[in-house]
Coordinates of C-alpha atoms and ligand atoms in Angstrom, one line a residue:
X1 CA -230.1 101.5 16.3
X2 CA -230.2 104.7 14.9
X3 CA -229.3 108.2 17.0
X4 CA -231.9 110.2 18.0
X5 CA -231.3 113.6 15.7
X6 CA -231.0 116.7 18.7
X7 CA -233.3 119.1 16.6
X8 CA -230.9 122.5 17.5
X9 CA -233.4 124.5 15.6
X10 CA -236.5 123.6 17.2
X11 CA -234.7 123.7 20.5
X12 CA -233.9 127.3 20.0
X13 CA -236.7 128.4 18.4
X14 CA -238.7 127.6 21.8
X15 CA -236.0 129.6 23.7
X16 CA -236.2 132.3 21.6
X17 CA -240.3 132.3 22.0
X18 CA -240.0 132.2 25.8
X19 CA -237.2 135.1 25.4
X20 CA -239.8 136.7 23.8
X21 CA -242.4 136.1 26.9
X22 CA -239.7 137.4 28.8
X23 CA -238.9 140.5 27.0
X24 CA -242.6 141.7 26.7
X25 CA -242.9 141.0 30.5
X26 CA -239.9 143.2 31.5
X27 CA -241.4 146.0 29.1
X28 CA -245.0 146.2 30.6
X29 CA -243.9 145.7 34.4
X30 CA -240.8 147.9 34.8
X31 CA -240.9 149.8 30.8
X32 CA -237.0 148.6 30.4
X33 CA -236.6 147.3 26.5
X34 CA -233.5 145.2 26.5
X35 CA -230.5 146.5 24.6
X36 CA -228.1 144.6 23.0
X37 CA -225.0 146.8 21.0
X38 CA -223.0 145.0 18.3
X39 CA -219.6 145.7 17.9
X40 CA -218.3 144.8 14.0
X41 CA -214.7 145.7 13.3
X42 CA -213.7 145.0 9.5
X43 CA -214.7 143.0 6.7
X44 CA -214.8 139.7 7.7
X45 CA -217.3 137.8 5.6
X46 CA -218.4 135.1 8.1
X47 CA -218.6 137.7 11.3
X48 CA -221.2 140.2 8.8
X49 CA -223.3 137.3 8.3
X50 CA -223.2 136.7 12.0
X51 CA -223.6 139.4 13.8
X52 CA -226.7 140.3 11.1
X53 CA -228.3 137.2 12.5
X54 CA -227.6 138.3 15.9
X55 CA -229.6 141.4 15.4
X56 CA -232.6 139.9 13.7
X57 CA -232.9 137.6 16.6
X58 CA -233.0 140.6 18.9
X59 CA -235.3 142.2 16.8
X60 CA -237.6 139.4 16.5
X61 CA -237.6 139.0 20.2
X62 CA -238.3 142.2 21.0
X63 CA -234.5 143.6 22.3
X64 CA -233.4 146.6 20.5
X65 CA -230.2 146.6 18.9
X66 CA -227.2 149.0 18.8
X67 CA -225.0 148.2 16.2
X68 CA -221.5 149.4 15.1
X69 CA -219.1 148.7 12.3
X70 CA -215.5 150.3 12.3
X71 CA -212.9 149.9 9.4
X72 CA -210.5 146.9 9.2
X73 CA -208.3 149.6 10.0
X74 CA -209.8 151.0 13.0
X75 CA -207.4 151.7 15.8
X76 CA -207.2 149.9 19.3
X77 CA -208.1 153.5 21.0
X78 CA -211.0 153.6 18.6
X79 CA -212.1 150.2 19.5
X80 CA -211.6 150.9 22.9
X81 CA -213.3 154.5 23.0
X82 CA -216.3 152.7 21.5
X83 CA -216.9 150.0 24.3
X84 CA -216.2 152.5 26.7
X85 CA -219.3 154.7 25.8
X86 CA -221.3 151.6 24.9
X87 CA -220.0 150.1 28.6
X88 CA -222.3 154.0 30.0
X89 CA -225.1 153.7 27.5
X90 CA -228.1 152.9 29.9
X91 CA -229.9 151.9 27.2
X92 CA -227.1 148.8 26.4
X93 CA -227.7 145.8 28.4
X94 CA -225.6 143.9 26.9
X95 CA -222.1 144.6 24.6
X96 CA -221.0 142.0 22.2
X97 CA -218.0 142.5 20.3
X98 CA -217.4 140.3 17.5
X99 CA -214.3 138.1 17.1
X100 CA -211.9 137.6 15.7
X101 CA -210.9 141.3 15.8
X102 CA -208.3 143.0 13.3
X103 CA -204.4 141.9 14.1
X104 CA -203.7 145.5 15.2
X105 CA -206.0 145.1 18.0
X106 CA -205.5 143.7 21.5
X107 CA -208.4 140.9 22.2
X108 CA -207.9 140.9 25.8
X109 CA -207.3 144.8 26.3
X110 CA -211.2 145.1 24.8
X111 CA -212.7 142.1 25.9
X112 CA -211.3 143.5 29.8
X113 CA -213.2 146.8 28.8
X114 CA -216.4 145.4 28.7
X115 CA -218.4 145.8 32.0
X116 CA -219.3 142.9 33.4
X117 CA -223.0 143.2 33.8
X118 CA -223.0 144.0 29.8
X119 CA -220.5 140.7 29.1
X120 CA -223.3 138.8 27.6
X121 CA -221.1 136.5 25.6
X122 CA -219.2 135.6 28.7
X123 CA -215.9 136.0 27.6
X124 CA -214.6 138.4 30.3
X125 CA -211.9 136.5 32.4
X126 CA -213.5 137.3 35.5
X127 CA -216.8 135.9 34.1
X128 CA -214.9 132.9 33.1
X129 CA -212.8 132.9 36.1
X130 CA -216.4 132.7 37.8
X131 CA -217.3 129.5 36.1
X132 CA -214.3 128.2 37.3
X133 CA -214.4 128.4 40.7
X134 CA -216.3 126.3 42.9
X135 CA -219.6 128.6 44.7
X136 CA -219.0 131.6 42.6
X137 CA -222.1 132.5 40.5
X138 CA -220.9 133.9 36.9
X139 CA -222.9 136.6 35.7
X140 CA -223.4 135.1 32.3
X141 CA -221.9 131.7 30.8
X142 CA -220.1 132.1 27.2
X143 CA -223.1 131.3 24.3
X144 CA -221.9 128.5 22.5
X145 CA -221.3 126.3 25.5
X146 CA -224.4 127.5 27.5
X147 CA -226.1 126.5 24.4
X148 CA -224.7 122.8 24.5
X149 CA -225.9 122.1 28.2
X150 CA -229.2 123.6 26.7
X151 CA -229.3 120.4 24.0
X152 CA -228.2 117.9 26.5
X153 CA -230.7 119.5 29.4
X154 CA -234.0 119.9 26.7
X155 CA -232.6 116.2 24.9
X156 CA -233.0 114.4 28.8
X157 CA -229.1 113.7 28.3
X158 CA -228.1 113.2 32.4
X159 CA -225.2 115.1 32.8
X160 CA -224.4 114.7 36.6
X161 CA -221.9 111.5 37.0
X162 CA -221.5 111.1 33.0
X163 CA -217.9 110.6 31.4
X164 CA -217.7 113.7 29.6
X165 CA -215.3 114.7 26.3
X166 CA -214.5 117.7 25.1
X167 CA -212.7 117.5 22.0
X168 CA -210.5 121.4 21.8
X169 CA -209.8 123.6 24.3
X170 CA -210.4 126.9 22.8
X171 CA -211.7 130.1 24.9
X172 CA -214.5 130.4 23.0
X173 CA -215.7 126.5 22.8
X174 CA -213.8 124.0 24.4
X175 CA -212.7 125.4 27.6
X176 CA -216.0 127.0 28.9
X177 CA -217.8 123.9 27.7
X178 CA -215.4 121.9 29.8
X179 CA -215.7 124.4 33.1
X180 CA -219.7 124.1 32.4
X181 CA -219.8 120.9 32.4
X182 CA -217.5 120.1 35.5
X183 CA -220.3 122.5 37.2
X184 CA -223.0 119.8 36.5
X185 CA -220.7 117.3 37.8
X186 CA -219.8 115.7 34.9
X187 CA -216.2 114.1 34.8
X188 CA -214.6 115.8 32.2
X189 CA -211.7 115.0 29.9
X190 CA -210.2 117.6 27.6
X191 CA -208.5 115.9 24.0
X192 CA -206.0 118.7 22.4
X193 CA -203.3 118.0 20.0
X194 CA -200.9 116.7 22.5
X195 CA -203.4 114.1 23.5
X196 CA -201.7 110.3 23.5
X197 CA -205.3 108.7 22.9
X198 CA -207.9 110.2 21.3
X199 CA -209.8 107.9 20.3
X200 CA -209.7 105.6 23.1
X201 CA -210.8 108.3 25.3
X202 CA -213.4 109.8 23.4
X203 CA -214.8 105.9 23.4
X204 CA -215.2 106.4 26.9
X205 CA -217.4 109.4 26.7
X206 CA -221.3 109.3 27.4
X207 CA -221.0 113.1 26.7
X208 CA -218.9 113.9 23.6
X209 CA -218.7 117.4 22.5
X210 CA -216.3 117.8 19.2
X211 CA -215.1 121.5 19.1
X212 CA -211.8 120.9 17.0
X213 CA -213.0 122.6 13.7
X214 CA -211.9 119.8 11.5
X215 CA -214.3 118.4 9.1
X216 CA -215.9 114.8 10.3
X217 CA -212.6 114.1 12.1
X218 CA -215.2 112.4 14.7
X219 CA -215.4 109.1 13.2
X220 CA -218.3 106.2 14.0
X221 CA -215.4 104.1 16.1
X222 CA -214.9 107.2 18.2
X223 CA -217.8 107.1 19.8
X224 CA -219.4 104.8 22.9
X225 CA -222.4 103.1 21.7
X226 CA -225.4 105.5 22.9
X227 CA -223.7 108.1 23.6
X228 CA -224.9 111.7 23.1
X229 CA -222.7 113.3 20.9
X230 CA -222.7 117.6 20.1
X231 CA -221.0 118.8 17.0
X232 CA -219.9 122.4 17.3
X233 CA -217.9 122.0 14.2
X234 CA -218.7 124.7 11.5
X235 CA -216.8 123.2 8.3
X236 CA -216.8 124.1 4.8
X237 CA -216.2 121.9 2.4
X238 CA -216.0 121.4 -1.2
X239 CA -219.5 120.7 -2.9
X240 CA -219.5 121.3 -6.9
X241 CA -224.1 120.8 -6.5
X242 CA -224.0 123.7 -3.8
X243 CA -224.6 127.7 -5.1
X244 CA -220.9 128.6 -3.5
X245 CA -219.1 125.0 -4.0
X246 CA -219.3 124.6 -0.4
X247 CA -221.3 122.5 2.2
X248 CA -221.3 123.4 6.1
X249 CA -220.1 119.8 7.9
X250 CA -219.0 119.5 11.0
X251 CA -216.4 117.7 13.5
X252 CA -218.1 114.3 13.4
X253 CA -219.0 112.3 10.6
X254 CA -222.8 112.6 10.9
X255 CA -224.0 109.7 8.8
X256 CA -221.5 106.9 10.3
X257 CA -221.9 108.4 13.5
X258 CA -225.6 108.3 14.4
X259 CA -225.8 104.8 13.7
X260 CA -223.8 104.3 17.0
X261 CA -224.8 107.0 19.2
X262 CA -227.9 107.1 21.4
X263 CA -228.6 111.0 20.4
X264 CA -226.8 113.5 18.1
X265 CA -226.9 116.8 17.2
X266 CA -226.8 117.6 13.2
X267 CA -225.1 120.3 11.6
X268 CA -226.3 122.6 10.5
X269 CA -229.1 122.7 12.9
X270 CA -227.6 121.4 16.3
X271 CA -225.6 123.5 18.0
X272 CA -225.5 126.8 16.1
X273 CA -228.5 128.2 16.0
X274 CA -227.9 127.8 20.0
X275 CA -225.4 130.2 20.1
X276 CA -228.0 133.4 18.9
X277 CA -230.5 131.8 21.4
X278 CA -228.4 132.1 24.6
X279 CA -227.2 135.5 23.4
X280 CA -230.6 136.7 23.6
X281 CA -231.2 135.3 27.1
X282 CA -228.1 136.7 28.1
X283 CA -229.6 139.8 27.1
X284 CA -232.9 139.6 28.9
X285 CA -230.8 138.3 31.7
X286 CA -228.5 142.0 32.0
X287 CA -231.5 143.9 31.0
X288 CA -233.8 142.2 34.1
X289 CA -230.8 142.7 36.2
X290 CA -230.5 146.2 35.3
X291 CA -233.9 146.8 36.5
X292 CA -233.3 144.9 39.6
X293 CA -235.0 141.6 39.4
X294 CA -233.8 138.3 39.5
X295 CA -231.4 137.6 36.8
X296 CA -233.2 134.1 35.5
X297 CA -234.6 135.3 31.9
X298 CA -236.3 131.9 30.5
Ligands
GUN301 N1 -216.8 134.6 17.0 C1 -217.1 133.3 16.9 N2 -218.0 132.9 17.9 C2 -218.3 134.0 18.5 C3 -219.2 134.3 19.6 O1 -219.9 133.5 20.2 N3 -219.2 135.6 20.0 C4 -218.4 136.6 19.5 N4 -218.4 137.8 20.0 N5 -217.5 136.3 18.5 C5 -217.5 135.1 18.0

C-alpha cells in the first residue's frame, strides 16, 4: 500500500488563513496589530532567504514586521543592544533572531536576552525548561516541532500511547520535538550518534520524526509498516537538471519509504513550510497576550 502523502503546504496554508482571522480580529476588537521584529546578523545565504519568507508570511497575514540586519561583523554588545530595545518596543510582539549567529557571538547570552513573552521561536531555556516539566505551561513551543504535532494532529495520526522516534537531538529540532511529544503522551525514544540500534528502534516507531540532516539516511527497512513518518531533513544534493545543481531531499528516502508507511510527509512541502506557520501563530499568540486575552491564537 502506498503512504498517504501529509500535504505540509496545504496544512499551513489553512493555519496561516485562520492566523489571518485571528489577526484581523485582534485589530478591530482591541486596535493591537501584531509585531513580529527580525533579527539578521551577516550574510548567510540560507538565513536571507529565510527570514525574507518569514516576513512575507507576516505581511500576508496581517502582522507588521520589524526587521534588522547587522554586519557579519557586528559585535556581541551590538547584538545585544539591539534585542534589548526590540525586548521595550511595544509595538514588538514577538523577537526572532535568526540562527546560526556569527562565531564572535554568544547564542545563549542573546537568546537569554529575549523576553519571554516576545520568545516566539521558543528557544529561551526557561521556555524550553517549561516544556519540560510536567504542569508547567510554556509560553510558546519552538516552530519546527510545534509544527510536527501540527501534521500528525491535522493528518489524524494518534499520538497519545504511540512508540514515538526521534531521530537527532538538536535544540532546535530533535529535543523539543521529543519534550513535545512526551507532553501528548507519546513514548519517546531519542536515536543520536551513539545509538547501538538504529534501525531496530526506529522499526519500532508508529511516530518517526528524522531530524539528523543527512540526505535519505531513513531508508524503507527503517520504518514499521504504517507508520507515520515526518521528514525535517533540509538536504541539498547534487542535481546537474536543476537551475543551481542542487535538489532539496530530506532524511528519509521518500520514494522507498512511502510504500511502507501508513502516512508521510514530503519534502519539500511537509514540514517546512510548518515552521513560518507556527511562527506567525506564535505571533498572534504574544500579541493577544499583550492585550490581555487568552493566549490561544488559531
Ligand atoms: N535557524 C534554523 N531554524 C531556525 C528557526 O526555526 N528559528 C531561528 N531563529 N533560526 C533558525
Amino acid at each position: 500500500m502506498t503512504a498517504r502523502i501529509i500535504d505540509g503546504t496545504a496544512i499551513a496554508a489553512q493555519i496561516r488563513a485562520e492566523v489571518k482571522v485571528g489577526v484581523a480580529a485582534l485589530v478591530a476588537e482591541k486596535g493591537v496589530t501584531p509585531g513580529l521584529a527580525t533579527v539578521l546578523v551577516g550574510d548567510n545565504t540560507g538565513s536571507h532567504k529565510y527570514v525574507s519568507m518569514k516576513r512575507k508570511a507576516c505581511a500576508e497575514a496581517g502582522i507588521r514586521s520589524f526587521h534588522t540586519e547587522l554586519p557579519a561583523t557586528a559585535t556581541q554588545a551590538e547584538v545585544l543592544a539591539l534585542v534589548q530595545s526590540l525586548g521595550a518596543n511595544p509595538d514588538v510582539h514577538g523577537i526572532l533572531v535568526q540562527l546560526p549567529l556569527p562565531s564572535q557571538i554568544d547564542e545563549a547570552v542573546i537568546l537569554n536576552a529575549v523576553p519571554l513573552e516576545k520568545d516566539v521561536d521558543g528557544f529561551h531555556p526557561l521556555n524550553i525548561g517549561a516544556i519540560a516539566m510536567k504542569g508547567r505551561n510554556p509560553m510558546f513551543a519552538p516552530c519546527t516541532p510545534a509544527g510536527v504535532i501540527e501534521l500528525l494532529d491535522r493528518s489524524g495520526t494518534k499520538i497519545d500511547g504511540a512508540d514515538a522516534v526521534v531521530l537527532g537531538r538538536s535544540n532546535i529540532v530533535g529535543m523539543p520535538a521529543s519534550l513535545l511529544l512526551i507532553q501528548r503522551n507519546a513514548t519517546v525514544t531519542i536515536c543520536h550518534s551513539r545509538t547501538k540500534d538504529i534501525k531496530g528502534t526506529c522499526r519500532r516507531a508508529d511516530i518517526l520524526v528524522a531530524a539528523i540532516g543527512r540526505a535519505r539516511y531513513v531508508t524503507a527497512d527503517m520504518i514499521k509498516p504504517g507508520a507515520t513518518v515526518i521528514d525535517v531533513g533540509t538536504n541539498g544534493v547534487d542535481d546537474p537538471t536543476k537551475p543551481g545543481g542542487k535538489r532539496l531531499v530530506g532524511d528519509v528516502d521518500f520514494e522507498a519509504a512511502k510504500e511502507v508507511a501508513g502516512a508521510i510527509t514530503p519534502v519539500p512541502g511537509g514540514v517546512g513550510p510548518m515552521t513560518i506557520a507556527m511562527l506567525i501563530v506564535n505571533t498572534l499568540k504574544a500579541a493577544r497576550r499583550s492585550a490581555g486575552l487568552p493566549a490561544k491564537a488559531i
